[in-house]
Amino acid sequence: MTRSTEAPAAGGSEPLTGPPTGVGDGRALLGWLSKMRATRSVWRDESTGSVHVFGYQDLLHVLSNHTIFGSDFGDLTPSPPPDVPNFMEGVLTMTDPPRHGKLRKLVSQAFTPRSVAQLEPRIRQLTKELFDNVADQSEFDLVTAVTYPLPVIVIAEMLGIPSSDHALFRDWGEALLSNNYELPAGTVPDAPAITDSTAEKLRQMHAYLMEHIRDRRLRHREDLIGRLVAAEVDGDRLTDTEVVSFLNFLLLAGHLTTTLLMGNTLLCFEEAPEAMAEVRADRTLVEGTIEEVLRYRPPVVFGYRLTKSATSLGGVDIPPKTPVVMWLLSGNHDERQFDHADRFDIHRSPNPHLTFGHGIHFCLGAPLARLESRIVLNELLDRYAEVACGEPVFYEHSPEIYGAKSLPLTVRRA
């Protein structure tokens, strides 16, 4: 499906330029979102047929009403070639009730808040070890040294797979992100953008995960894969394909979003150094700081829904089977919901940001992302009296990813 560079405005005669193709440092996208919020809360892009939602209350409505705004895009998105694994079956974020409820119950049995809390001592140990690896350096890349390997090692240990394979996970994750690069938000591809090299990496990942699943079916182990394989609700168990899909999603979303969140915290401090000084002096502010980073600079800037029936939102009539782009970043910056929304304020309370979603699809990994980020921030402040960011390298071409894949730091030990 192609799109023009401009589309007519709903309810107005002036043309509106569509969203930037990538987020980068966020300035262009935030400017576009601010302009859209100022004139409309909901906009139909006639060139793609999609509907974009910008206002906080309308976003909350979409997130809360899964009977109208569904998550299953199976009939709309193209399937990969027969020789390429399809990781979409059983993915919670792309499944509707009643199947979604059963899948979530099965997965939740192996991913409870209690199990996450029990990880805290190990996460603290790993964080110290990773910082120890660069203890003699006054300059290092935060992503390479700490914020990428930490969540990967944590997830690998939860799954019961060798953390030494984390380089494979990063390679596979980059391959998954490479699909449909530079497609504007709201564009549904006519065919999957899978290169031969990407297809080969997806096959490797599928074979790797299936080997571990088959091993757990033969010899049960008390790790996350073992518990997923054994989990049962009303006599129903996850299929191997569903387990593979969840593991794929966990490895990608579980490490990438946390990596981005931890880097975004430093980028927010670079913009507001007085906030970093406050948090350094009063560590009770760490939790609120992480919540404000999630609001102000969320790792993922939008999500998708698909209308199950005709509806109306923000004065726009929406036919069934219409892709709906939920601009979570826009809702987080909505001036009607947040006072001084474009100010990074670590004292903001309450802070009902939409970054982890709302309703039945609220992010299952939110407690782990918050825990890891709090531990890394405290350790960083303990070790270094001064921290300055160099020139970050952003995920330029992936339209929904907001954060740095490389973040050089210059530090002075405390």
GROMACS .gro file of C-alpha atoms in nm, residues 260-404:
model
  145
  260LEU     CA    1   1.586   0.206   2.555
  261LEU     CA    2   1.428   0.309   2.887
  262MET     CA    3   1.759   0.308   3.071
  263GLY     CA    4   1.930   0.509   2.795
  264ASN     CA    5   1.639   0.751   2.775
  265THR     CA    6   1.680   0.823   3.146
  266LEU     CA    7   2.031   0.957   3.083
  267LEU     CA    8   1.911   1.156   2.782
  268CYS     CA    9   1.640   1.317   2.997
  269PHE     CA   10   1.902   1.408   3.258
  270GLU     CA   11   2.119   1.558   2.986
  271GLU     CA   12   1.826   1.784   2.901
  272ALA     CA   13   1.752   1.859   3.270
  273PRO     CA   14   2.079   1.830   3.469
  274GLU     CA   15   1.916   1.981   3.777
  275ALA     CA   16   1.691   1.674   3.793
  276MET     CA   17   1.991   1.442   3.803
  277ALA     CA   18   2.140   1.645   4.090
  278GLU     CA   19   1.813   1.615   4.282
  279VAL     CA   20   1.792   1.238   4.233
  280ARG     CA   21   2.157   1.196   4.331
  281ALA     CA   22   2.085   1.376   4.659
  282ASP     CA   23   1.754   1.201   4.728
  283ARG     CA   24   1.719   0.843   4.604
  284THR     CA   25   1.353   0.829   4.704
  285LEU     CA   26   1.300   1.021   4.379
  286VAL     CA   27   1.429   0.734   4.162
  287GLU     CA   28   1.093   0.562   4.123
  288GLY     CA   29   0.912   0.881   4.022
  289THR     CA   30   1.197   0.966   3.786
  290ILE     CA   31   1.158   0.638   3.598
  291GLU     CA   32   0.784   0.701   3.565
  292GLU     CA   33   0.849   1.048   3.426
  293VAL     CA   34   1.100   0.908   3.174
  294LEU     CA   35   0.834   0.657   3.068
  295ARG     CA   36   0.593   0.944   3.010
  296TYR     CA   37   0.829   1.198   2.860
  297ARG     CA   38   1.047   0.974   2.642
  298PRO     CA   39   0.876   0.632   2.609
  299PRO     CA   40   1.068   0.351   2.434
  300VAL     CA   41   0.775   0.285   2.197
  301VAL     CA   42   0.581   0.580   2.060
  302PHE     CA   43   0.271   0.417   1.910
  303GLY     CA   44   0.070   0.097   1.892
  304TYR     CA   45  -0.194  -0.042   1.659
  305ARG     CA   46  -0.554  -0.152   1.681
  306LEU     CA   47  -0.801  -0.269   1.415
  307THR     CA   48  -1.170  -0.177   1.434
  308LYS     CA   49  -1.400  -0.478   1.463
  309SER     CA   50  -1.710  -0.276   1.376
  310ALA     CA   51  -1.803   0.072   1.260
  311THR     CA   52  -1.754   0.336   1.525
  312SER     CA   53  -1.699   0.707   1.575
  313LEU     CA   54  -1.419   0.877   1.766
  314GLY     CA   55  -1.331   1.243   1.800
  315GLY     CA   56  -1.587   1.337   1.537
  316VAL     CA   57  -1.441   1.092   1.283
  317ASP     CA   58  -1.651   0.803   1.150
  318ILE     CA   59  -1.440   0.487   1.133
  319PRO     CA   60  -1.543   0.186   0.921
  320PRO     CA   61  -1.474  -0.172   1.033
  321LYS     CA   62  -1.129  -0.320   0.964
  322THR     CA   63  -0.963   0.022   0.981
  323PRO     CA   64  -0.607   0.036   1.122
  324VAL     CA   65  -0.594   0.273   1.419
  325VAL     CA   66  -0.257   0.425   1.517
  326MET     CA   67  -0.248   0.498   1.890
  327TRP     CA   68   0.011   0.773   1.944
  328LEU     CA   69   0.105   0.696   2.305
  329LEU     CA   70   0.380   0.958   2.294
  330SER     CA   71   0.120   1.217   2.199
  331GLY     CA   72  -0.113   1.116   2.482
  332ASN     CA   73   0.179   1.137   2.725
  333HIS     CA   74   0.239   1.496   2.610
  334ASP     CA   75  -0.127   1.601   2.599
  335GLU     CA   76  -0.153   1.942   2.766
  336ARG     CA   77  -0.515   1.871   2.861
  337GLN     CA   78  -0.405   1.577   3.076
  338PHE     CA   79  -0.062   1.681   3.208
  339ASP     CA   80   0.030   2.025   3.342
  340HIS     CA   81   0.338   2.158   3.160
  341ALA     CA   82   0.336   1.838   2.954
  342ASP     CA   83   0.652   1.926   2.762
  343ARG     CA   84   0.853   1.971   3.083
  344PHE     CA   85   1.053   1.681   3.230
  345ASP     CA   86   0.933   1.685   3.592
  346ILE     CA   87   1.053   1.411   3.827
  347HIS     CA   88   0.805   1.530   4.093
  348ARG     CA   89   0.501   1.473   3.870
  349SER     CA   90   0.226   1.300   4.067
  350PRO     CA   91   0.000   1.141   3.971
  351ASN     CA   92   0.158   1.031   3.646
  352PRO     CA   93  -0.095   0.816   3.457
  353HIS     CA   94   0.114   0.778   3.140
  354LEU     CA   95   0.007   0.536   2.868
  355THR     CA   96   0.347   0.385   2.792
  356PHE     CA   97   0.265   0.037   2.919
  357GLY     CA   98  -0.085   0.049   2.772
  358HIS     CA   99  -0.413   0.004   2.954
  359GLY     CA  100  -0.678  -0.263   2.991
  360ILE     CA  101  -0.638  -0.627   2.889
  361HIS     CA  102  -0.314  -0.562   2.699
  362PHE     CA  103  -0.132  -0.382   2.981
  363CYS     CA  104   0.236  -0.476   2.949
  364LEU     CA  105   0.318  -0.799   3.130
  365GLY     CA  106   0.685  -0.702   3.158
  366ALA     CA  107   0.632  -0.360   3.317
  367PRO     CA  108   0.745  -0.463   3.669
  368LEU     CA  109   1.071  -0.609   3.535
  369ALA     CA  110   1.148  -0.304   3.319
  370ARG     CA  111   1.091  -0.073   3.615
  371LEU     CA  112   1.301  -0.286   3.850
  372GLU     CA  113   1.599  -0.311   3.615
  373SER     CA  114   1.591   0.061   3.537
  374ARG     CA  115   1.580   0.160   3.907
  375ILE     CA  116   1.875  -0.067   3.987
  376VAL     CA  117   2.087   0.064   3.698
  377LEU     CA  118   2.015   0.428   3.783
  378ASN     CA  119   2.105   0.381   4.151
  379GLU     CA  120   2.427   0.198   4.064
  380LEU     CA  121   2.527   0.466   3.813
  381LEU     CA  122   2.475   0.742   4.070
  382ASP     CA  123   2.661   0.544   4.337
  383ARG     CA  124   2.967   0.500   4.116
  384TYR     CA  125   3.000   0.831   3.938
  385ALA     CA  126   3.006   1.188   4.066
  386GLU     CA  127   2.973   1.320   3.711
  387VAL     CA  128   2.806   1.168   3.403
  388ALA     CA  129   2.789   1.337   3.063
  389CYS     CA  130   2.635   1.199   2.744
  390GLY     CA  131   2.822   1.204   2.415
  391GLU     CA  132   2.654   1.196   2.075
  392PRO     CA  133   2.387   0.922   2.077
  393VAL     CA  134   2.309   0.704   1.777
  394PHE     CA  135   1.932   0.666   1.750
  395TYR     CA  136   1.712   0.405   1.588
  396GLU     CA  137   1.654   0.635   1.292
  397HIS     CA  138   1.451   0.417   1.056
  398SER     CA  139   1.215   0.221   1.279
  399PRO     CA  140   0.904   0.441   1.308
  400GLU     CA  141   0.796   0.329   1.654
  401ILE     CA  142   1.129   0.303   1.842
  402TYR     CA  143   1.236   0.603   2.054
  403GLY     CA  144   1.583   0.575   2.198
  404ALA     CA  145   1.954   0.523   2.140
   0.00000   0.00000   0.00000
